[in-house]
Short mmCIF file of C-alpha atoms and ligand atoms in Angstrom, two decimals:
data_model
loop_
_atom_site.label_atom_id
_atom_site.label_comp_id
_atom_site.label_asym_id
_atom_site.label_seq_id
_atom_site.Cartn_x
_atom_site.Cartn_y
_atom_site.Cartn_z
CA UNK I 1480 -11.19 4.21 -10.24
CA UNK I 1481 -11.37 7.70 -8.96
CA UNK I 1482 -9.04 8.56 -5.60
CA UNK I 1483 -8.97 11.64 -3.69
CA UNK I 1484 -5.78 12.39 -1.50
CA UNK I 1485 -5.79 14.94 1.87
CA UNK I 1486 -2.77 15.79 1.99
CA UNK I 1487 -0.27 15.76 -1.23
CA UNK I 1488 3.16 15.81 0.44
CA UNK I 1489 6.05 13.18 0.15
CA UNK I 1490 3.48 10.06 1.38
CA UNK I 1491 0.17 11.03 -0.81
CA UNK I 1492 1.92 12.18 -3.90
CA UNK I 1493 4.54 9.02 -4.24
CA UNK I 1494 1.37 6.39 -3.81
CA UNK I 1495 -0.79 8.57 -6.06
CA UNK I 1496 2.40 8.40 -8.79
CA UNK I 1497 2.60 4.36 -8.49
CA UNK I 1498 -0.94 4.17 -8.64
CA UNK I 1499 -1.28 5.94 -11.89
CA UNK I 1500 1.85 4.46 -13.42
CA UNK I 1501 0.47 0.97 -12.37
CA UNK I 1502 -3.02 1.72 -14.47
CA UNK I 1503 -4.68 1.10 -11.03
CA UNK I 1504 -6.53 4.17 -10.74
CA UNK I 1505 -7.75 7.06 -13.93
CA UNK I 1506 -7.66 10.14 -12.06
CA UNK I 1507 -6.20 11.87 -9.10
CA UNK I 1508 -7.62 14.71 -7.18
CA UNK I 1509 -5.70 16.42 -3.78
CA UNK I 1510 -6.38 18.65 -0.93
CA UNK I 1511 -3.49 20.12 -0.30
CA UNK I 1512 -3.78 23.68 1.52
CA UNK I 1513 -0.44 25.73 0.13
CA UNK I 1514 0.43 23.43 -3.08
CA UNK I 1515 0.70 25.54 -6.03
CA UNK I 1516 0.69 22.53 -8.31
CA UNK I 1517 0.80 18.72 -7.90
CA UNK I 1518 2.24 16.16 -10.48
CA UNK I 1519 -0.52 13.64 -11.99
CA UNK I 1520 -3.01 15.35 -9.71
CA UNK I 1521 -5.92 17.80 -9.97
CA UNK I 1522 -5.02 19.96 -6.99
CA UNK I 1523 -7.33 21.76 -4.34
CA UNK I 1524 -6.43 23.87 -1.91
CA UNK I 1525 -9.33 23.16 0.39
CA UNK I 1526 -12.08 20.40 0.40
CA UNK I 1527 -15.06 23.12 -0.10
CA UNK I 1528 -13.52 23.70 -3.72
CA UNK I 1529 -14.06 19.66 -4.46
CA UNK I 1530 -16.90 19.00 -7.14
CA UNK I 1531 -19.21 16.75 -6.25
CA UNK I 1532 -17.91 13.35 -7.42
CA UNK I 1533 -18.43 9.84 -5.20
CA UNK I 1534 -14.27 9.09 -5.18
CA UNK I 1535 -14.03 5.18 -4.69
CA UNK I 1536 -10.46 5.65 -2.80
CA UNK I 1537 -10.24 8.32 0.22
CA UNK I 1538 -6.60 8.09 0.91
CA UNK I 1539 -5.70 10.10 4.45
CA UNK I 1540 -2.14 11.34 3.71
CA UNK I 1541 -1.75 14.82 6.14
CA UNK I 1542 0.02 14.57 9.28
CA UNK I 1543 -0.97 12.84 11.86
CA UNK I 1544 -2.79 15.72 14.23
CA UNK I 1545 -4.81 16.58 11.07
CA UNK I 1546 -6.36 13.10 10.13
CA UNK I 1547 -9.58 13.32 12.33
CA UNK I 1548 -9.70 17.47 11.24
CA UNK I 1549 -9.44 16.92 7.08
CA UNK I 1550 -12.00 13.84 7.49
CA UNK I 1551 -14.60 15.33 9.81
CA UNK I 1552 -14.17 18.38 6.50
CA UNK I 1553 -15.46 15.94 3.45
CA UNK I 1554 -18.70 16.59 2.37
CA UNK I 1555 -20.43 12.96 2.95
CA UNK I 1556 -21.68 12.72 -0.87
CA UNK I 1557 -18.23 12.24 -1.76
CA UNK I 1558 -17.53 9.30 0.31
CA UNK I 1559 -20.79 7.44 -0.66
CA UNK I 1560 -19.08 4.55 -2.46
CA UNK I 1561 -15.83 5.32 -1.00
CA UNK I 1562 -12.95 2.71 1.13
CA UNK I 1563 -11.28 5.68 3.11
CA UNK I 1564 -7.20 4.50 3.22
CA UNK I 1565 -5.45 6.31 6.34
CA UNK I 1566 -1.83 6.62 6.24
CA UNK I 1567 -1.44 8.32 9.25
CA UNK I 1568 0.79 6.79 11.95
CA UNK I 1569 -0.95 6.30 15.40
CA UNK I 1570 -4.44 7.61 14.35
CA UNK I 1571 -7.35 4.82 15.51
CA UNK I 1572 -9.48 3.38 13.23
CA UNK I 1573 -12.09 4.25 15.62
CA UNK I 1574 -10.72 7.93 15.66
CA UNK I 1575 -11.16 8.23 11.60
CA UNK I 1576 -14.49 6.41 11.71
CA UNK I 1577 -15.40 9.23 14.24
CA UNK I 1578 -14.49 11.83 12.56
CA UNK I 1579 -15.88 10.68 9.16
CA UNK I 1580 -19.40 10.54 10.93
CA UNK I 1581 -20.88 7.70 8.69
CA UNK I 1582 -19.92 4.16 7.73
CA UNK I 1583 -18.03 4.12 5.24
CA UNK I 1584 -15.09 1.50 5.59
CA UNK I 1585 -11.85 2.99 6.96
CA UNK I 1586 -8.39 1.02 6.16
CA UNK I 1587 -5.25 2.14 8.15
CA UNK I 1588 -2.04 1.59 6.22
CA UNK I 1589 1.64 1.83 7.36
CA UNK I 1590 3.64 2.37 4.52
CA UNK I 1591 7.59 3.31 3.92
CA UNK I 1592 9.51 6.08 1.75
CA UNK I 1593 10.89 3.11 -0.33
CA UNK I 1594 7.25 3.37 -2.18
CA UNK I 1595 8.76 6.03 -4.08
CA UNK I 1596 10.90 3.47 -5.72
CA UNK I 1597 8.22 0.03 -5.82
CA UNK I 1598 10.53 -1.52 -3.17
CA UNK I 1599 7.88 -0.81 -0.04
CA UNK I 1600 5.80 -2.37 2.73
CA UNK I 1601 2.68 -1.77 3.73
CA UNK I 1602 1.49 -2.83 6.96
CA UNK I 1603 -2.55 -2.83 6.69
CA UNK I 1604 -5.52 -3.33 9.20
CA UNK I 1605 -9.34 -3.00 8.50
CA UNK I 1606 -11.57 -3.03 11.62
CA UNK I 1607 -15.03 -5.18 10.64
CA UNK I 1608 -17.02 -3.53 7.24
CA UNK I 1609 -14.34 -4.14 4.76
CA UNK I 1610 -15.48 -6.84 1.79
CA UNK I 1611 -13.52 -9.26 0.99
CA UNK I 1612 -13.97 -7.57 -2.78
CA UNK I 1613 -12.57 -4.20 -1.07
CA UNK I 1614 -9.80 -5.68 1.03
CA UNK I 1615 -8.83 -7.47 -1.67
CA UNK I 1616 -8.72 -3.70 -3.87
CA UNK I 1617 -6.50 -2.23 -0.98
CA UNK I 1618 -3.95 -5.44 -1.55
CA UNK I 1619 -3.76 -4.56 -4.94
CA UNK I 1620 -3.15 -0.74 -4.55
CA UNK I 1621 -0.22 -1.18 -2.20
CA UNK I 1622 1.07 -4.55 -3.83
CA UNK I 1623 1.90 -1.88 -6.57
CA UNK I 1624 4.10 -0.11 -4.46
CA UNK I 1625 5.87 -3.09 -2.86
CA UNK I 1626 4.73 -5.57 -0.43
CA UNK I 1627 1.73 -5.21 1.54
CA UNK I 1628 0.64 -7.47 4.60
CA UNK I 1629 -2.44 -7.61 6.98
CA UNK I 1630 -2.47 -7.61 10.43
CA UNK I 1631 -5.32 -8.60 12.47
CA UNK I 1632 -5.46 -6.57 15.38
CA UNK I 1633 -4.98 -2.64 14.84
CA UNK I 1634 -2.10 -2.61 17.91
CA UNK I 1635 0.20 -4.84 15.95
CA UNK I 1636 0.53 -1.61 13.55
CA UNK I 1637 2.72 0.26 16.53
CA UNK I 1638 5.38 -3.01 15.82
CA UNK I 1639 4.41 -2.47 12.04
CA UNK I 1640 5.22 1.32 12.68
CA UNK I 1641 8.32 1.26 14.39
CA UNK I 1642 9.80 -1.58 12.54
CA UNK I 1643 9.04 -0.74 8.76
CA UNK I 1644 7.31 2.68 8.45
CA UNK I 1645 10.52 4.10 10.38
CA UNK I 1646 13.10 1.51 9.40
CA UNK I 1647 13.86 3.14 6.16
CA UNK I 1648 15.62 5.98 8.35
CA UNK I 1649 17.67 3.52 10.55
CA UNK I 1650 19.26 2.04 7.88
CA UNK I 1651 20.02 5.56 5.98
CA UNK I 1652 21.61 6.64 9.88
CA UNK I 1653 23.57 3.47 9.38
CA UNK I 1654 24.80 4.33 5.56
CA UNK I 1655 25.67 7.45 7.08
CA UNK I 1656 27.81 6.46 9.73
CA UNK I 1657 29.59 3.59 7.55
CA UNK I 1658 30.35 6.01 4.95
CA UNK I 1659 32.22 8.40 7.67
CA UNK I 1660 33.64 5.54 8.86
CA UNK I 1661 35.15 5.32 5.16
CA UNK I 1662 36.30 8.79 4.82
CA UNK I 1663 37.49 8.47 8.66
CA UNK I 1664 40.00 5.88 6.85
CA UNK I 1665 40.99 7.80 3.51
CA UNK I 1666 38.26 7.02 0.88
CA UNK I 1667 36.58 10.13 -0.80
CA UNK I 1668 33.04 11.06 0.15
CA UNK I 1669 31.86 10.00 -3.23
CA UNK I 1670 33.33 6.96 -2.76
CA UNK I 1671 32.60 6.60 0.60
CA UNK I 1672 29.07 7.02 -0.42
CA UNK I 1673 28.82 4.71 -3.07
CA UNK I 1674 30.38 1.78 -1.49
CA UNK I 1675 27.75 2.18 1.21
CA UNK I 1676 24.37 2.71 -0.51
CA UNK I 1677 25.72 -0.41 -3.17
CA UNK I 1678 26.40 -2.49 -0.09
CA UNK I 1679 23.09 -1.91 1.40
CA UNK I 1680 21.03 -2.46 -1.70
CA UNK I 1681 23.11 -5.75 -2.11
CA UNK I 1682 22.82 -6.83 0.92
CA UNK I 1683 18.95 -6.10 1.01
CA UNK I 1684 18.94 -7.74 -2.30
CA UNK I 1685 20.45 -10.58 -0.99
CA UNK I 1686 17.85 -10.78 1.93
CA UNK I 1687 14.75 -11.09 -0.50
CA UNK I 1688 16.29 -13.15 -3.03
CA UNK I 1689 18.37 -16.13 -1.81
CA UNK I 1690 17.09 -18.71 0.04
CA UNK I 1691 18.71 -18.08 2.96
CA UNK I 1692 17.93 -16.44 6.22
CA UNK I 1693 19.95 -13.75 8.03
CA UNK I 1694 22.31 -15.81 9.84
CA UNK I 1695 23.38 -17.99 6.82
CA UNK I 1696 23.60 -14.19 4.97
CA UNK I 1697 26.09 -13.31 7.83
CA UNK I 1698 27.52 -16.06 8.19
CA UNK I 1699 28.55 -16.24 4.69
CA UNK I 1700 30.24 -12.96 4.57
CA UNK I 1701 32.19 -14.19 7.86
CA UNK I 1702 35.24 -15.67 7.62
CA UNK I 1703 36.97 -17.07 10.73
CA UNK I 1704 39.06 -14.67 12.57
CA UNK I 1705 38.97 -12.66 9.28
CA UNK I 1706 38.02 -8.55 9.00
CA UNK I 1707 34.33 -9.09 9.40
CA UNK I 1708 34.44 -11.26 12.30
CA UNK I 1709 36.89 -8.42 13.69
CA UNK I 1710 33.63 -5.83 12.96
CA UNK I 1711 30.98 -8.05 14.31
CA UNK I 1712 32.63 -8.52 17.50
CA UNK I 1713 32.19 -4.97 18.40
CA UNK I 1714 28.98 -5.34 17.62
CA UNK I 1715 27.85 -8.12 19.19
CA UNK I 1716 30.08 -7.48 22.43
CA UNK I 1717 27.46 -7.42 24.84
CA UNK I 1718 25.29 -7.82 22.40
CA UNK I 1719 25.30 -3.96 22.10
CA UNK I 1720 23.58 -3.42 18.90
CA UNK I 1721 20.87 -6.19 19.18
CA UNK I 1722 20.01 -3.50 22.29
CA UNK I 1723 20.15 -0.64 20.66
CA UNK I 1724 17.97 -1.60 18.06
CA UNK I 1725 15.51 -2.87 20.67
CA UNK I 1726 15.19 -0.01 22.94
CA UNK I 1727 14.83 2.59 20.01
CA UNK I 1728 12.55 0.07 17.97
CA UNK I 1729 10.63 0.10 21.25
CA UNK I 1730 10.96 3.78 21.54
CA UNK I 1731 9.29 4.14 18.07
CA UNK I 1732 6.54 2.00 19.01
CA UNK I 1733 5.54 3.68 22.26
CA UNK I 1734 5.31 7.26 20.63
CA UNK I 1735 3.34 5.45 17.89
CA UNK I 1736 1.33 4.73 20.75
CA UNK I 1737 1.39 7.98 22.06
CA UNK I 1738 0.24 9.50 18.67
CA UNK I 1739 -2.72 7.11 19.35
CA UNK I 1740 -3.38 9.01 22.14
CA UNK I 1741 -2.86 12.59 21.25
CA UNK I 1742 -4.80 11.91 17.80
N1 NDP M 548 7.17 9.99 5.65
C1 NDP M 548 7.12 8.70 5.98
O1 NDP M 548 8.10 7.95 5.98
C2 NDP M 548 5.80 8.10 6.37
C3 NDP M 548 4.72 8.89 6.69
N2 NDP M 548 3.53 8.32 7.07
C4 NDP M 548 2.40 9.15 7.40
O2 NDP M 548 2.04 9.86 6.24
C5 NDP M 548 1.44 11.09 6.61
C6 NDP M 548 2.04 12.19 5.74
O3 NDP M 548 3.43 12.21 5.95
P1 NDP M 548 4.40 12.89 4.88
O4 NDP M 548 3.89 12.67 3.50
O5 NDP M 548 5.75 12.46 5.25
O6 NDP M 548 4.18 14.42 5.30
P2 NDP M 548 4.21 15.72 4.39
O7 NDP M 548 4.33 16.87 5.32
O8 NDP M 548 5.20 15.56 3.28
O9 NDP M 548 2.75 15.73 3.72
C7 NDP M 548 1.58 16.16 4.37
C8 NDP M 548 0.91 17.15 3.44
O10 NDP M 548 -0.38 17.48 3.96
C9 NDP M 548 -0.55 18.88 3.82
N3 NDP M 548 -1.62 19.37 4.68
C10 NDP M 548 -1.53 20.01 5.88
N4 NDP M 548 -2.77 20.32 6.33
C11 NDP M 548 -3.64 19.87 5.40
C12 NDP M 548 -5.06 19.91 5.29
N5 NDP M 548 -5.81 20.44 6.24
N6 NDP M 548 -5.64 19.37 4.19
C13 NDP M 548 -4.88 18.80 3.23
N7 NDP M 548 -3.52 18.76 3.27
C14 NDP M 548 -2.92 19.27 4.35
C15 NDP M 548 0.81 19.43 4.14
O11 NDP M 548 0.93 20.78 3.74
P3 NDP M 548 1.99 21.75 4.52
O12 NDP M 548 3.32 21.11 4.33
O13 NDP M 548 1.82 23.04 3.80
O14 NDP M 548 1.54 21.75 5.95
C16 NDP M 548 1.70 18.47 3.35
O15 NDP M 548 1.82 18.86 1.99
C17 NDP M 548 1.69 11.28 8.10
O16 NDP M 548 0.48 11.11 8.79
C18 NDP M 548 2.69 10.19 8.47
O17 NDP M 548 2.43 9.66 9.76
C19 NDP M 548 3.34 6.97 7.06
C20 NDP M 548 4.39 6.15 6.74
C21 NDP M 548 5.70 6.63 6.42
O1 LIG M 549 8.16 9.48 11.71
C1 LIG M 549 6.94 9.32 11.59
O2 LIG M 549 6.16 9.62 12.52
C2 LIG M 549 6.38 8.76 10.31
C3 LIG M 549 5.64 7.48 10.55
C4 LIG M 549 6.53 6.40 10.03
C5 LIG M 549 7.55 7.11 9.31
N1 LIG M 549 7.43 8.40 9.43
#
């Protein structure tokens, strides 16, 4: 299989690596305007410089303002036999069907940084024209980066969005912050550092592996009127995070929204 990225940045060039290393596709080729070179890619700086090959993977990877621009761009012999992947967060399917001008099948995905490492999820949504043959093709691509999970109507990807594509950064805010909280009480800054990232890859460990939900994984850790019970009650006094996390999870979701909008 032959894909083509638009845009080769931090997105387009980690799902392009996986993809290679995973034997799912032979041959990379990116659009990437001011690249000088790309790893496992044959780079272009613009889309008239393309030869004339029918790629069978599209994948949309600029930012978000430029989806519709770079699409509208490809010369239509290219996409003949092509599923076009979007990565772009807010951008319609309708939008990139638009802008591609014919109907070729368009896929929007949501993925996380944590591809860069085979531990993401994808959040995916075809509108009608995707073959159960093809849909089944896009599972495969981002299985090989991590998880990947339909969702049957294309708002659902705002949640998908704001929960997952931008969770990754919540929980590196909340490293940060329990690693000052370390130095705050003597540790070193290595130290500090390395007791938090461990404790969040356990504890997400944890989370996917044992057969137990979040509670019991709390609860566990718990014990009565011990140190963590100390910790949780700041946290749950007025239930202070739980709100937090909702309002800017919500936040997140309405400028995914928005991006729908300004797209
Ligand atoms: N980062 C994340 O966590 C996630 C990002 N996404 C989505 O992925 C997309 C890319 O994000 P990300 O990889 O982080 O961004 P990057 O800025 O790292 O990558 C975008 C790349 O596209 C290039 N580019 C700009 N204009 C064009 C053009 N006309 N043709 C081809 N390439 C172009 C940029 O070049 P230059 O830098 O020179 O402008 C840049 O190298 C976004 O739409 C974002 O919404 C989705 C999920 C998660
Ligand atoms: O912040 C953003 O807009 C992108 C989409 C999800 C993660 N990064």
């Amino acid at each position: 299989m032959n894909a083509l990225f638009l845009g080769y940045g931090r997105m387009g060039s980690a799902i392009a690596q996986a993809w290679l290393e995973a034997g799912l596709v032979s041959h990379i080729s990116a659009v990437d305007p001011y690249l000088q070179t790309a790893s496992h890619a044959t780079l272009y700086n613009d889309v008239a410089a393309l030869p004339t090959i029918a790629y069978d993977i599209i994948v949309v990877a600029v930012k978000p303002n430029y989806a519709c621009e770079v699409l509208s761009a490809l010369p239509p012999g290219l996409c003949q036999q092509a599923v076009v992947i979007s990565v772009a967060a807010g951008v319609t399917s309708q939008k990139l069907s638009q802008a591609l001008g014919h109907g070729c099948p368009v896929v929007r995905a949501m993925p996380n940084t944590p591809v860069l490492v085979g531990a993401g999820c994808t959040g995916l949504f075809a509108p009608s024209g995707l073959s159960e043959r093809q849909r089944a093709q896009v599972t495969r691509l981002f299985s090989a980066v991590g998880t990947a999970s339909w969702v049957e109507q294309e708002g659902l990807l705002d949640a998908v969005t704001a929960l997952s594509g931008s969770g990754p950064a919540y929980y590196h805010l909340f490293s940060e912050a329990l690693a000052a909280a370390g130095i705050e009480l003597g540790l070193s800054p290595e130290l500090a550092k390395t007791l938090a990232a461990q404790t969040a890859l356990g504890a997400a460990t944890l989370q996917t592996q044992a057969d137990a939900d979040f509670v019991a994984l709390r609860t566990a850790v718990t014990s009565p009127n011990g140190t963590t019970a100390a910790a949780i009650g700041v946290f749950e006094h007025e239930s202070a995070l739980r709100r937090l996390v909702e309002t800017a999870v919500r936040s997140a979701s309405r400028r995914s929204e928005e991006l729908s909008r300004e797209s």
